[in-house]
Short mmCIF file of C-alpha atoms and ligand atoms in Angstrom, two decimals:
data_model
loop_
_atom_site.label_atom_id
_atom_site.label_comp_id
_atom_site.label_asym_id
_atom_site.label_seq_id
_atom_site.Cartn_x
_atom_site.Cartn_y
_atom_site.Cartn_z
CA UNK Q 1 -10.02 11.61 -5.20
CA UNK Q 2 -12.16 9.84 -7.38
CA UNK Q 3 -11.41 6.78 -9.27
CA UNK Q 4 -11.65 5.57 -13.07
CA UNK Q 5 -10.31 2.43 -14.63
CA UNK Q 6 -9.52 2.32 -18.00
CA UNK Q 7 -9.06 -0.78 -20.30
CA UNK Q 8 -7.00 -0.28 -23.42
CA UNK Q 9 -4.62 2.17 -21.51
CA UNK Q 10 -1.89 1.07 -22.83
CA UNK Q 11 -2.34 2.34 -26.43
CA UNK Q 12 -4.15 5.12 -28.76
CA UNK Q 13 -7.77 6.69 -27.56
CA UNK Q 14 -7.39 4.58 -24.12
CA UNK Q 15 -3.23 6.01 -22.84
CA UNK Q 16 -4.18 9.64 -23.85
CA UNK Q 17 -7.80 9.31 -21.55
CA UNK Q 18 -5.56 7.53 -18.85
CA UNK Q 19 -3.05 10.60 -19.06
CA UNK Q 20 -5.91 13.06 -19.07
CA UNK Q 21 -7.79 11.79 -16.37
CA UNK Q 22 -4.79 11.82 -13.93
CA UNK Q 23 -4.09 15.08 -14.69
CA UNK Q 24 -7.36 16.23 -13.22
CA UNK Q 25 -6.49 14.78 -10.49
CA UNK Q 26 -8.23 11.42 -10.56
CA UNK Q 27 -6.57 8.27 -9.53
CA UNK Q 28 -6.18 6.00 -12.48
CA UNK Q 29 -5.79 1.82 -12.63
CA UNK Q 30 -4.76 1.53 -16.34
CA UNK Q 31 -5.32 -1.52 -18.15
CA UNK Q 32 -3.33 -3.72 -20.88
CA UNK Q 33 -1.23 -6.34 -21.94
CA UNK Q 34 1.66 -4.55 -22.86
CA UNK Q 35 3.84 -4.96 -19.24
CA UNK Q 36 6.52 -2.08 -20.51
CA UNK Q 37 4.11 0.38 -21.25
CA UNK Q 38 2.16 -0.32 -18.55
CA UNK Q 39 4.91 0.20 -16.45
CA UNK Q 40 5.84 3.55 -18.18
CA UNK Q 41 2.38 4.84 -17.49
CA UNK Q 42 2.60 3.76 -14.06
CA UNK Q 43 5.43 6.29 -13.55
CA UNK Q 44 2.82 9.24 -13.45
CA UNK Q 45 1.43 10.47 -10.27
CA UNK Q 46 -1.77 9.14 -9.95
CA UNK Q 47 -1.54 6.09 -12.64
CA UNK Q 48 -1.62 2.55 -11.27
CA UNK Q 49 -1.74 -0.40 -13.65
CA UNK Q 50 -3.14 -3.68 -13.40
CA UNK Q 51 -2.19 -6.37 -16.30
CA UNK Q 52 -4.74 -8.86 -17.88
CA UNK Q 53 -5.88 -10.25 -21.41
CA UNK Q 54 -9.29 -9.28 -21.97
CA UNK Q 55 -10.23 -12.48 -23.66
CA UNK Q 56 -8.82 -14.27 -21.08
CA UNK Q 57 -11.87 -14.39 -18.36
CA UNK Q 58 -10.00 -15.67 -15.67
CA UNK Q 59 -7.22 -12.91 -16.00
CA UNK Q 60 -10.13 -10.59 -15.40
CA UNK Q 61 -11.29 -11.77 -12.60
CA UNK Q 62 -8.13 -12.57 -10.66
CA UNK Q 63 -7.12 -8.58 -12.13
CA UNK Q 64 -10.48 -7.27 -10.67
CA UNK Q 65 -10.04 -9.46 -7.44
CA UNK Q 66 -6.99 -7.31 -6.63
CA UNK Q 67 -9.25 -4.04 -6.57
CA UNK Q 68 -10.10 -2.89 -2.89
CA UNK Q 69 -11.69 0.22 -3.59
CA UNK Q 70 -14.65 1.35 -5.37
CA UNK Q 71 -14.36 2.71 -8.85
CA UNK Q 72 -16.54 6.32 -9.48
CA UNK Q 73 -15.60 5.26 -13.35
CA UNK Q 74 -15.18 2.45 -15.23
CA UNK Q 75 -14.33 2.96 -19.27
CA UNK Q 76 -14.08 -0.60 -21.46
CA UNK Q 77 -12.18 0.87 -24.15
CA UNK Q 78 -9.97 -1.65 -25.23
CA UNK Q 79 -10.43 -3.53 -28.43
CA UNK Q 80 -8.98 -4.72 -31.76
CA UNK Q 81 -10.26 -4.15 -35.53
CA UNK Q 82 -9.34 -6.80 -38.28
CA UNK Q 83 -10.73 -6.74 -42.05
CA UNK Q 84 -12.16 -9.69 -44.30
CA UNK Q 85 -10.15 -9.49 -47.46
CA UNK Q 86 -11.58 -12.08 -48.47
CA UNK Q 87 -15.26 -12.65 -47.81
CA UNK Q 88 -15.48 -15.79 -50.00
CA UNK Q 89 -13.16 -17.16 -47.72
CA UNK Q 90 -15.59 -16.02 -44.77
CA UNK Q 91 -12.03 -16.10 -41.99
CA UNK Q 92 -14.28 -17.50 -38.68
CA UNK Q 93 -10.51 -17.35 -36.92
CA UNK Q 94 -10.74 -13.50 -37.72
CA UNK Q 95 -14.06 -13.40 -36.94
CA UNK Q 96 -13.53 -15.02 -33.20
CA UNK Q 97 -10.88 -12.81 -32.31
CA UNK Q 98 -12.81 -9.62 -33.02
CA UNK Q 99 -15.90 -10.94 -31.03
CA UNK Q 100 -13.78 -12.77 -28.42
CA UNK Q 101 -11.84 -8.93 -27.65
CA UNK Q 102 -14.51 -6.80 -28.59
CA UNK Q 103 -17.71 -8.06 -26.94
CA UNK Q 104 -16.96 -11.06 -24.93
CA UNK Q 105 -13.79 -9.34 -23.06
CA UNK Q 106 -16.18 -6.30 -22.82
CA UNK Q 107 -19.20 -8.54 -21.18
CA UNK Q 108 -16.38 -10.41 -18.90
CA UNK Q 109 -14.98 -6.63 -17.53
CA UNK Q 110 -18.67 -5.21 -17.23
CA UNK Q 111 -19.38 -9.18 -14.94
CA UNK Q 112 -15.99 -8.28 -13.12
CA UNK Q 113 -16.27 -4.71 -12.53
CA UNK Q 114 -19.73 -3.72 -12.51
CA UNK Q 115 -19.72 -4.99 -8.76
CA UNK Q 116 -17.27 -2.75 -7.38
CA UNK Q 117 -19.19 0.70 -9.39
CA UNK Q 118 -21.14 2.37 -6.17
CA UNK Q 119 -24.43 3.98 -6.61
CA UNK Q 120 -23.71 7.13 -8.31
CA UNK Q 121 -20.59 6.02 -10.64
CA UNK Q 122 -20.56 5.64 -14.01
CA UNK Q 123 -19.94 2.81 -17.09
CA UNK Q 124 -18.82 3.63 -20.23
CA UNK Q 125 -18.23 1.16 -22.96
CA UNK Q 126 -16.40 2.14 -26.48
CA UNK Q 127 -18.56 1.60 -29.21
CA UNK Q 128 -17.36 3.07 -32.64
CA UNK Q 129 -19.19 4.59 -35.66
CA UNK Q 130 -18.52 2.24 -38.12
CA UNK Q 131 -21.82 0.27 -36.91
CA UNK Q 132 -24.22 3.15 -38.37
CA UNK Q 133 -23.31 2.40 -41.84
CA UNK Q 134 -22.62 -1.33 -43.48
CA UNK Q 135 -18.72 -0.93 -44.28
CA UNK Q 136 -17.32 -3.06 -46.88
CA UNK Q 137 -14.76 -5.64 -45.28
CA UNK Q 138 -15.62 -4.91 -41.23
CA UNK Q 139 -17.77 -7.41 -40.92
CA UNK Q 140 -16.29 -8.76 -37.81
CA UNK Q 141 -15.53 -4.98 -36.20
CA UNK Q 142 -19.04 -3.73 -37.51
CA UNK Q 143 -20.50 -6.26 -35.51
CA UNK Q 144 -18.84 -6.52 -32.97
CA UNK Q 145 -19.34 -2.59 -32.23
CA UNK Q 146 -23.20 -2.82 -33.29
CA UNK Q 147 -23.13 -5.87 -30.06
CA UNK Q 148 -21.38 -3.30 -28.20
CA UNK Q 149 -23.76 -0.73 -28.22
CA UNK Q 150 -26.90 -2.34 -27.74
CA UNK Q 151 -25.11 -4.07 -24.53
CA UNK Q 152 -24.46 -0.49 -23.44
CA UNK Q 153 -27.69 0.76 -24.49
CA UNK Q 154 -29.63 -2.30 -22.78
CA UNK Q 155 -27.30 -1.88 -19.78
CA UNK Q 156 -28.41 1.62 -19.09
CA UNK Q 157 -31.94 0.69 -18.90
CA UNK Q 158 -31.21 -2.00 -15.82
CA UNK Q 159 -28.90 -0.08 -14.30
CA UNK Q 160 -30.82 3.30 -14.07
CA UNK Q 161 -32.37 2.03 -10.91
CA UNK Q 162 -29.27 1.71 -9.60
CA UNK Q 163 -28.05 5.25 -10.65
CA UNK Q 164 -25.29 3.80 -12.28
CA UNK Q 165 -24.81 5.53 -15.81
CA UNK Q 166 -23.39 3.87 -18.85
CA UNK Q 167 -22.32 5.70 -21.75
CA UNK Q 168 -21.83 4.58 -25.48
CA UNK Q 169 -18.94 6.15 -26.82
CA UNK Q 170 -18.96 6.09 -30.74
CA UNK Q 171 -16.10 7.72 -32.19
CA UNK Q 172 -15.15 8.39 -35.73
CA UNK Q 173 -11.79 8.17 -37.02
CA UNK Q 174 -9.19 8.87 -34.75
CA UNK Q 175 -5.09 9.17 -35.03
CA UNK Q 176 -4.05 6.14 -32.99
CA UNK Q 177 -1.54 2.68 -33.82
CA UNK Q 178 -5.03 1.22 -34.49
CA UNK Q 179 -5.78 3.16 -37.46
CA UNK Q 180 -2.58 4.28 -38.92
CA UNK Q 181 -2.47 0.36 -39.85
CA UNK Q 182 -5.98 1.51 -42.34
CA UNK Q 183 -4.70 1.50 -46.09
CA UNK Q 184 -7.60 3.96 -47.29
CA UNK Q 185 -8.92 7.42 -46.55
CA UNK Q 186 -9.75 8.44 -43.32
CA UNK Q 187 -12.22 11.81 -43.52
CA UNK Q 188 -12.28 13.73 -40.54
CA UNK Q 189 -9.75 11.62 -38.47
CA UNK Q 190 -9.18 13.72 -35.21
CA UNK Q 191 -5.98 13.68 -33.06
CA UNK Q 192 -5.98 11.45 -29.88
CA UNK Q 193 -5.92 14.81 -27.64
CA UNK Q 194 -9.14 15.92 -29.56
CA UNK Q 195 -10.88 12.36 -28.83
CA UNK Q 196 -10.21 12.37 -25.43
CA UNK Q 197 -10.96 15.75 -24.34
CA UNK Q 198 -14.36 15.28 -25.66
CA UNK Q 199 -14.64 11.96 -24.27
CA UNK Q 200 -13.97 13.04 -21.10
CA UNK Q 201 -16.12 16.28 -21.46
CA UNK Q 202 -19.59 14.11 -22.22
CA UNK Q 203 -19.06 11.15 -20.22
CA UNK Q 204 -18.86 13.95 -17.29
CA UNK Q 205 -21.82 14.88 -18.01
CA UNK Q 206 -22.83 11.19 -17.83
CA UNK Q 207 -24.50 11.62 -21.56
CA UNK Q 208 -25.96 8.21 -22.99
CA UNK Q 209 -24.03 8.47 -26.66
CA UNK Q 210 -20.89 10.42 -26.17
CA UNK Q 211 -19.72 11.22 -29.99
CA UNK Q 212 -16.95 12.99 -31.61
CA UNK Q 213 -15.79 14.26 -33.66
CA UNK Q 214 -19.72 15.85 -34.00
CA UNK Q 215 -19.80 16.69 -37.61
CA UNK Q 216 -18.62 12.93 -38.95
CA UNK Q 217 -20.38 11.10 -36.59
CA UNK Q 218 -23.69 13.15 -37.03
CA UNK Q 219 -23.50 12.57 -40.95
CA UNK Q 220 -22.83 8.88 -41.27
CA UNK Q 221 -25.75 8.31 -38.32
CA UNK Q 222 -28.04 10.06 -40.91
CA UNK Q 223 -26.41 7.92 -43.76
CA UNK Q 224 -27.38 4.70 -41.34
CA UNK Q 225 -31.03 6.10 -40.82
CA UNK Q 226 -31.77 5.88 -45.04
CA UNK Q 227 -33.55 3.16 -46.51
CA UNK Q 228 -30.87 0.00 -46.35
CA UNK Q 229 -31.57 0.11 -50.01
CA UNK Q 230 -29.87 3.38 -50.66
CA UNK Q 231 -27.09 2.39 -47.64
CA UNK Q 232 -25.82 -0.72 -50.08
CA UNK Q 233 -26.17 1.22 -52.90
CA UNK Q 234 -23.91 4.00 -51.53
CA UNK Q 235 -21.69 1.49 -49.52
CA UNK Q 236 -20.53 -0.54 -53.32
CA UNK Q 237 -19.58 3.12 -53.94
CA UNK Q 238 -17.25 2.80 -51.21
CA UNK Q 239 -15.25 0.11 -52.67
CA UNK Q 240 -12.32 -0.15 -54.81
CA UNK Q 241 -11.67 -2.17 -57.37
N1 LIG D 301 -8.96 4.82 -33.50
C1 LIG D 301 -10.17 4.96 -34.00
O1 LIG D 301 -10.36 5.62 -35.05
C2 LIG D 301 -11.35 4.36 -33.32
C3 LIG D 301 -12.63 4.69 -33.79
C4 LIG D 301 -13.73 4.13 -33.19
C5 LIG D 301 -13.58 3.27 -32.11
N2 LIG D 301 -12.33 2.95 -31.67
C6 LIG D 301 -12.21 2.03 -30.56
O2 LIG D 301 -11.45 2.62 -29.53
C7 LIG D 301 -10.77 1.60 -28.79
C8 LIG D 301 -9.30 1.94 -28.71
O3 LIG D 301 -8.80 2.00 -30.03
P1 LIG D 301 -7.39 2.67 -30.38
O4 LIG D 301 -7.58 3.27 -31.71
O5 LIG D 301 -6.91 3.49 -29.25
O6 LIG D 301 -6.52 1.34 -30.58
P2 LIG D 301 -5.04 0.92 -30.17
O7 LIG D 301 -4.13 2.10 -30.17
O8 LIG D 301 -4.71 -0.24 -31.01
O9 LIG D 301 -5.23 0.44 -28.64
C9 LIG D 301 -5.95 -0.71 -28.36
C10 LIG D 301 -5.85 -0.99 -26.88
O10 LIG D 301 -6.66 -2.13 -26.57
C11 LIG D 301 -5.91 -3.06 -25.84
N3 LIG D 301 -6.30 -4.42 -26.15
C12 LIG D 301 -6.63 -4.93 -27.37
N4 LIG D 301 -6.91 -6.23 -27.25
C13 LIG D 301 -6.76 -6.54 -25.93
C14 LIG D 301 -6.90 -7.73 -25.18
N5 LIG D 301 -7.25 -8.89 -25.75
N6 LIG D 301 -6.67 -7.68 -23.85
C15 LIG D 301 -6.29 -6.53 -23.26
N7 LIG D 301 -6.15 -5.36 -23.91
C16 LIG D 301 -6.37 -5.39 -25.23
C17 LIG D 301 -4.45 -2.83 -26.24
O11 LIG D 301 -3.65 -3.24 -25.17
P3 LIG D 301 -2.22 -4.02 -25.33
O12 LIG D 301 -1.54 -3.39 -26.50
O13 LIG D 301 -1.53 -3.76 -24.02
O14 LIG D 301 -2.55 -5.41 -25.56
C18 LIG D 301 -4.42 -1.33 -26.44
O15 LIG D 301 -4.17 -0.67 -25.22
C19 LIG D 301 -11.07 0.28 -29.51
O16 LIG D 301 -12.15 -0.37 -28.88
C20 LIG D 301 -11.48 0.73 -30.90
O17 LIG D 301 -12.34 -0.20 -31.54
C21 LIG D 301 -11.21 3.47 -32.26
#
């Protein structure tokens, strides 16, 4: 029975890839804050939970200290997404807790559990689309997802000779508690069922930029690759007044 540990597992993209994965049969340490959902998620065959706050580095280690096996899989999903409302009041407190979850709690679990991924196993870190194209307002989440996938990118090249993979996940918009908190339009947001099962299908085949859903995330990549003066031009268009 292999094993994969998921962050974020108690919640959205993260509980529907820890449900998933145990029901092919893989034995699952799920990940969170949230003690009763952890809990409820630990009632499924195969689903063991460990609690810790990702920006919290000692929690992470003490967490990963408990961990006497080797783990085939290791996906850093968890993370939080906050707006600027007000960028002339640039909010650094905003800005800290997006980095803090989204990059620094991701380098802390790749320090903790990168040591206990075997030759063979695989990393996957979740990245999101929203860093191919300059978003009005996510700042903080833009960047902190652009960090996030050059770390995974850059992490792939040093761990090759290790045969460890590590996949960049880069979703579009997805139907999760994350999201359903966004107060504008949402083209082509996929169900959490859809996400996962195509999460699952390309980090099996240990791909280096897992995507989905395909069509979204293929046009705003091409809308990142035009000239950034035709990006800001189209991004203004974005916003309303
Ligand atoms: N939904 C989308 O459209 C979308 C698109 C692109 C990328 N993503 C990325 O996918 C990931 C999951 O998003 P989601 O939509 O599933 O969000 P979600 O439903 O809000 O779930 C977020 C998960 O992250 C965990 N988490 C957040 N901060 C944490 C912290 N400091 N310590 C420990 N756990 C923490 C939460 O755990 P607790 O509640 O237990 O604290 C929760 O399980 C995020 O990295 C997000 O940026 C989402």
């Amino acid at each position: 029975m292999k094993t994969v540990l998921i962050t974020g597992a108690t919640s959205g993209i993260g509980e529907r890839l820890a449900i998933d994965y145990a029901a092919q049969g893989w034995s699952v340490i799920a990940c969170g804050r949230n003690a009763a959902k952890l809990n409820k998620l630990s009632a499924h065959e195969n689903i063991t939970s460990l609690a810790f706050d990702m920006s919290d580095q000692a929690e992470i280690t003490a967490a990963s200290n408990k961990i006497d096996k080797a783990l085939d899989l290791v996906i850093l999903n968890a993370g939080t997404c906050e707006y600027m409302d007000d960028i002339k009041q640039f909010d650094t407190a905003l800005f800290r807790r997006v980095i803090n979850s989204n990059v620094l709690g991701t380098a802390d679990c790749v320090a903790a559990f990168l040591p206990k991924i075997p030759r063979g196993g695989q990393l996957a870190l979740m990245g999101s689309s929203a860093n191919f194209f300059p978003f009005s307002r996510a700042q903080a989440y833009g960047a902190s997802k652009a960090a996030v996938a050059y770390l995974a990118q850059s992490l792939a090249v040093d761990l090759a000779k290790y045969e460890i993979a590590v996949s960049l996940i880069s979703p579009g918009f997805v139907e999760t508690p994350l999201t359903n908190k966004n107060d504008f339009e949402m083209p082509m947001r996929i169900s959490v069922e859809q996400a996962s099962a195509e999460i699952i299908k390309g980090v099996a085949k240990r791909k280096h930029h897992v995507t989905t859903p395909k069509l979204f995330t293929f046009l705003l990549g091409l809308l990142g690759k035009l000239p950034h003066s035709i990006q800001h031009w189209l991004a203004l268009r974005t916003i309303k007044e």
